[in-house]
Coordinates of C-alpha atoms and ligand atoms in Angstrom, one line a residue:
M47 CA -131.9 128.5 143.0
R48 CA -129.6 129.2 140.1
P49 CA -128.4 132.8 139.7
W50 CA -129.7 135.1 136.9
V51 CA -126.8 135.1 134.4
V52 CA -125.9 138.3 132.6
V53 CA -123.1 138.0 129.9
N54 CA -121.2 141.2 129.0
V55 CA -118.7 141.5 126.3
A56 CA -117.1 144.1 124.1
M57 CA -116.5 143.1 120.5
S58 CA -115.2 144.8 117.3
A59 CA -117.5 145.6 114.4
D60 CA -116.5 142.2 113.0
G61 CA -117.4 140.4 116.2
K62 CA -114.0 139.7 117.7
L63 CA -113.3 139.8 121.4
S64 CA -109.5 140.2 121.0
T65 CA -106.8 139.5 118.5
R66 CA -106.0 136.0 117.1
E67 CA -103.0 136.0 119.5
R68 CA -105.7 136.4 122.3
R69 CA -104.1 139.6 123.3
Q70 CA -106.4 142.0 125.2
V71 CA -107.3 145.1 123.3
R72 CA -109.2 148.2 124.1
I73 CA -112.6 148.0 122.2
S74 CA -114.7 150.4 124.2
G75 CA -114.2 153.9 125.7
S76 CA -114.7 155.5 129.1
G77 CA -118.5 155.7 128.8
D78 CA -118.8 152.0 128.3
F79 CA -116.2 151.3 131.0
A80 CA -118.4 153.2 133.5
R81 CA -121.5 151.2 132.4
V82 CA -119.6 147.9 132.9
D83 CA -118.4 149.0 136.3
R84 CA -122.0 149.7 137.4
L85 CA -123.2 146.4 136.0
K86 CA -120.4 144.7 138.0
A87 CA -121.3 146.6 141.2
N88 CA -124.9 145.5 140.8
S89 CA -123.9 141.8 140.6
D90 CA -123.3 139.3 143.4
A91 CA -120.6 137.6 141.5
V92 CA -118.4 138.0 138.4
M93 CA -117.2 135.0 136.4
V94 CA -114.5 134.4 133.8
G95 CA -112.9 131.4 132.2
I96 CA -109.3 130.4 132.9
G97 CA -108.4 131.4 129.3
T98 CA -109.3 135.0 130.2
V99 CA -107.3 134.9 133.5
L100 CA -104.2 133.6 131.7
A101 CA -104.6 136.0 128.8
D102 CA -105.6 139.3 130.6
D103 CA -104.9 138.8 134.3
P104 CA -108.1 140.8 135.2
S105 CA -108.8 141.7 138.8
L106 CA -112.6 142.1 138.2
T107 CA -112.8 144.6 141.0
V108 CA -115.3 147.5 141.1
K109 CA -113.4 150.6 140.2
N110 CA -115.8 153.4 141.3
L111 CA -115.3 154.2 145.0
D112 CA -119.0 155.3 145.4
Y113 CA -120.2 152.0 144.1
R114 CA -117.9 150.2 146.5
K115 CA -119.2 152.3 149.4
E116 CA -122.8 151.6 148.3
R117 CA -122.1 147.9 148.3
I118 CA -120.6 148.0 151.8
S119 CA -123.6 150.1 153.1
Q120 CA -125.9 147.4 151.7
G121 CA -124.0 144.8 153.8
K122 CA -122.3 143.3 150.7
P123 CA -118.6 142.7 150.2
E124 CA -116.8 145.6 148.6
H125 CA -116.4 143.7 145.3
P126 CA -118.6 140.9 143.9
V127 CA -117.5 137.3 144.5
R128 CA -115.0 136.6 141.8
V129 CA -115.3 133.2 140.1
V130 CA -112.9 131.4 137.8
V131 CA -113.9 128.3 135.8
D132 CA -110.7 126.3 135.7
S133 CA -110.9 122.5 135.2
S134 CA -107.2 121.8 135.9
A135 CA -106.6 124.4 138.7
R136 CA -104.2 126.4 136.4
T137 CA -105.1 129.7 138.1
P138 CA -101.7 131.2 139.0
P139 CA -101.5 131.8 142.8
G140 CA -100.3 135.3 142.1
A141 CA -103.1 136.2 139.7
S142 CA -104.7 139.6 140.2
I143 CA -108.1 138.0 140.7
L144 CA -106.7 136.4 143.8
S145 CA -104.6 139.3 145.1
K146 CA -106.4 142.6 144.2
G147 CA -109.3 143.9 146.3
D148 CA -111.1 142.4 149.3
G149 CA -113.9 139.9 149.0
P150 CA -114.5 136.2 148.5
R151 CA -113.2 134.2 145.5
V152 CA -114.4 130.9 144.0
I153 CA -112.3 128.7 141.8
A154 CA -114.3 125.9 140.1
V155 CA -112.2 122.9 139.2
S156 CA -113.0 119.4 137.9
R157 CA -112.5 116.1 139.7
N158 CA -109.5 115.7 137.3
A159 CA -107.6 118.7 138.7
D160 CA -104.2 118.1 140.3
P161 CA -105.0 117.9 144.1
A162 CA -101.8 119.8 145.0
R163 CA -102.7 122.7 142.8
A164 CA -106.3 122.7 144.0
D165 CA -105.0 122.7 147.6
A166 CA -102.7 125.7 146.9
L167 CA -105.7 127.6 145.6
R168 CA -107.7 126.7 148.7
A169 CA -105.5 129.1 150.7
K170 CA -106.9 132.0 148.7
A171 CA -110.3 130.9 147.5
T172 CA -113.2 128.6 148.0
V173 CA -112.6 125.7 145.6
I174 CA -115.7 124.0 144.2
V175 CA -115.1 120.6 142.6
T176 CA -117.7 119.7 139.9
G177 CA -117.5 117.7 136.6
D178 CA -115.2 114.8 135.7
T179 CA -112.8 116.5 133.2
E180 CA -114.3 119.9 132.8
V181 CA -116.2 122.1 135.2
G182 CA -119.9 121.2 135.3
L183 CA -121.5 124.6 134.7
A184 CA -125.1 123.8 135.7
S185 CA -124.0 122.3 139.1
L186 CA -121.6 125.1 139.6
L187 CA -124.4 127.6 139.2
D188 CA -126.5 125.6 141.6
E189 CA -123.7 125.8 144.2
L190 CA -123.3 129.5 143.6
G191 CA -127.0 129.9 144.1
D192 CA -126.7 128.0 147.4
M193 CA -124.1 130.5 148.5
G194 CA -126.7 133.3 148.0
I195 CA -125.5 134.5 144.6
R196 CA -128.6 135.7 142.8
R197 CA -127.1 137.8 140.0
L198 CA -124.0 136.5 138.1
M199 CA -122.2 138.6 135.6
V200 CA -120.1 136.7 133.1
E201 CA -117.2 138.6 131.6
G202 CA -116.0 136.0 129.1
G203 CA -114.3 134.7 127.2
G204 CA -115.9 133.1 124.2
T205 CA -115.3 129.4 125.3
L206 CA -116.9 129.8 128.7
I207 CA -119.9 131.8 127.2
A208 CA -120.3 129.0 124.6
G209 CA -120.3 126.4 127.4
L210 CA -123.0 128.3 129.3
D211 CA -125.0 128.8 126.1
R212 CA -124.9 125.1 125.2
E213 CA -126.5 124.3 128.6
G214 CA -129.1 127.1 128.3
L215 CA -127.8 128.9 131.3
I216 CA -127.7 132.5 130.0
D217 CA -130.5 134.9 130.7
E218 CA -129.3 138.3 129.3
I219 CA -126.5 139.4 127.0
Y220 CA -124.9 142.9 126.6
T221 CA -122.7 143.3 123.5
Y222 CA -120.9 146.5 123.1
I223 CA -119.8 146.8 119.5
G224 CA -116.7 149.0 119.0
S225 CA -115.7 151.0 116.0
M226 CA -112.9 148.9 114.6
V227 CA -112.2 145.7 112.6
I228 CA -109.8 143.2 114.3
G229 CA -110.2 140.4 111.9
G230 CA -108.6 136.9 112.0
K231 CA -110.6 133.7 111.7
D232 CA -109.1 132.4 114.9
A233 CA -109.7 135.5 117.0
P234 CA -112.2 134.8 119.8
T235 CA -115.9 135.6 119.4
L236 CA -118.9 135.8 121.7
A237 CA -119.6 132.1 121.6
D238 CA -116.7 129.9 120.4
G239 CA -116.6 126.1 121.1
P240 CA -118.1 123.8 118.5
G241 CA -121.2 126.0 117.8
W242 CA -124.7 124.9 116.9
I243 CA -125.4 123.1 113.7
R244 CA -129.2 122.8 113.4
E245 CA -131.1 126.1 113.1
T246 CA -133.7 124.7 115.5
D247 CA -130.9 124.6 118.2
F248 CA -129.8 128.3 117.7
T249 CA -130.2 130.3 120.9
Q250 CA -132.9 132.9 120.1
L251 CA -132.6 136.4 121.5
V252 CA -135.0 139.3 122.0
L253 CA -133.6 142.8 121.4
A254 CA -134.3 144.7 124.6
D255 CA -132.5 147.9 123.9
I256 CA -130.0 149.8 121.6
T257 CA -127.8 152.6 123.0
Q258 CA -125.0 154.6 121.3
I259 CA -122.1 154.9 123.7
D260 CA -118.8 156.6 122.8
D261 CA -118.1 155.6 119.2
G262 CA -119.9 152.4 119.3
V263 CA -123.2 150.8 120.1
L264 CA -124.5 148.7 123.0
L265 CA -127.0 146.0 122.3
H266 CA -129.0 144.5 125.2
W267 CA -130.5 141.1 124.5
T268 CA -132.6 138.7 126.6
V269 CA -132.6 135.0 125.9
K270 CA -135.9 133.7 124.5
R271 CA -137.0 130.6 126.4
S272 CA -139.0 128.1 124.4
Ligands
NAP233 P1 -112.2 131.6 128.4 O1 -113.6 131.5 127.8 O2 -112.0 132.7 129.3 O3 -111.9 130.3 129.3 C1 -112.2 129.0 128.6 C2 -111.7 127.9 129.5 O4 -112.5 127.7 130.6 C3 -111.7 126.6 128.7 O5 -110.7 126.5 127.8 C4 -111.6 125.6 129.8 O6 -110.2 125.5 130.2 C5 -112.4 126.3 131.0 N1 -113.6 125.6 131.2 C6 -113.8 124.7 132.2 N2 -115.0 124.2 132.1 C7 -115.6 124.7 131.0 C8 -116.9 124.5 130.5 N3 -117.8 123.6 131.0 N4 -117.2 125.2 129.3 C9 -116.3 126.1 128.8 N5 -115.1 126.3 129.3 C10 -114.7 125.6 130.4 O7 -111.1 131.5 127.3 P2 -111.0 132.0 125.8 O8 -112.2 131.5 125.0 O9 -109.6 131.6 125.3 O10 -111.1 133.6 125.9 C11 -110.0 134.4 126.3 C12 -109.9 135.5 125.3 O11 -111.1 136.3 125.3 C13 -108.8 136.4 125.6 O12 -108.2 136.8 124.4 C14 -109.4 137.6 126.2 O13 -108.7 138.8 126.0 C15 -110.8 137.7 125.5 N6 -111.8 138.3 126.3 C16 -112.4 139.4 125.8 C17 -113.5 140.0 126.5 C18 -114.2 141.1 125.8 O14 -115.2 141.6 126.4 N7 -113.7 141.7 124.7 C19 -113.9 139.5 127.7 C20 -113.2 138.4 128.2 C21 -112.2 137.8 127.5 P3 -109.8 124.3 131.1 O15 -110.1 123.0 130.3 O16 -108.4 124.4 131.4 O17 -110.6 124.4 132.3

C-alpha cells in the first residue's frame, strides 16, 4: 500500500521557494517552524530531492524533544525515516541527512547510478534502486509502503514535487506564504519541471483550511481525485 503523501513548502508572496541562486532563505517564522516540526513528528518518513540536499544540507530531524520522546514511547524511531530521491547517487557521504540524528535512511537511486557511489551510500542507508535513468517515484512509494511507511511528508524541492504531481502521487499540500517578494523567473516554485499544458490536466485542489501564522498565511489543500 502506497503511503499518504503530504507536501509541505514555504513560499514567498510571489510563489518562490528560494532565490534564483537556489540559496536557502528564511520564509517563515517560529510559529510555522513549530507546525512543520509537529507535521514531521507525525510522519513515518520525510522525503527530499537531491537538489535540496545539495543546496540546503538539511538534517530533517525532529527538533522538539517532547515530540521525539513521544515517538519513542510509541515504538517509533526518534526521527522519521529520511528519504532522498537521487538518481545518480550524488548524496555526499558527509551530508547532514546521513550523519545527524538516529534512525533509518533511504536513498533512492536509478539503475544508471554509479555502483561504487551507491555502494558507499549503502554503509549509511538502505539504497532502493528503481527507474532506468531517474528514480521511479510510484515504485519507490510502493517500496516505502512495503517498509511500513503509511504517512510520507515531502519537504521539496520544486522538481521532486512536480515529479510526484505528474504521477498523481500527492494527497495533501500545505503552503505557507511568507510576507516577502523574492522574485526571479528562475527561482524555484512549488512545482517546477515542464508543467502541465492542457487545462484538463491541471491538478485540482480543494481548500481545506486557511490559518494566519506569524506574518504570513498557511493554506491547507487536498488533491481532488477525478
Ligand atoms: P529537488 O526537487 O530537491 O531535487 C530534484 C532532483 O531530484 C532532480 O533534479 C533529480 O536529480 C532528482 N530526481 C530523481 N528522480 C526524480 C523524479 N522522478 N522526479 C523529480 N526529480 C527526481 O531540487 P530543486 O528543484 O532544485 O529544489 C531545490 C531548491 O528548493 C533549493 O533552492 C531549496 O532551498 C529549495 N527548497 C525550498 C523549500 C521551501 O519550503 N521553501 C523546501 C525544499 C527545498 P537527479 O537527476 O540527479 O536524481
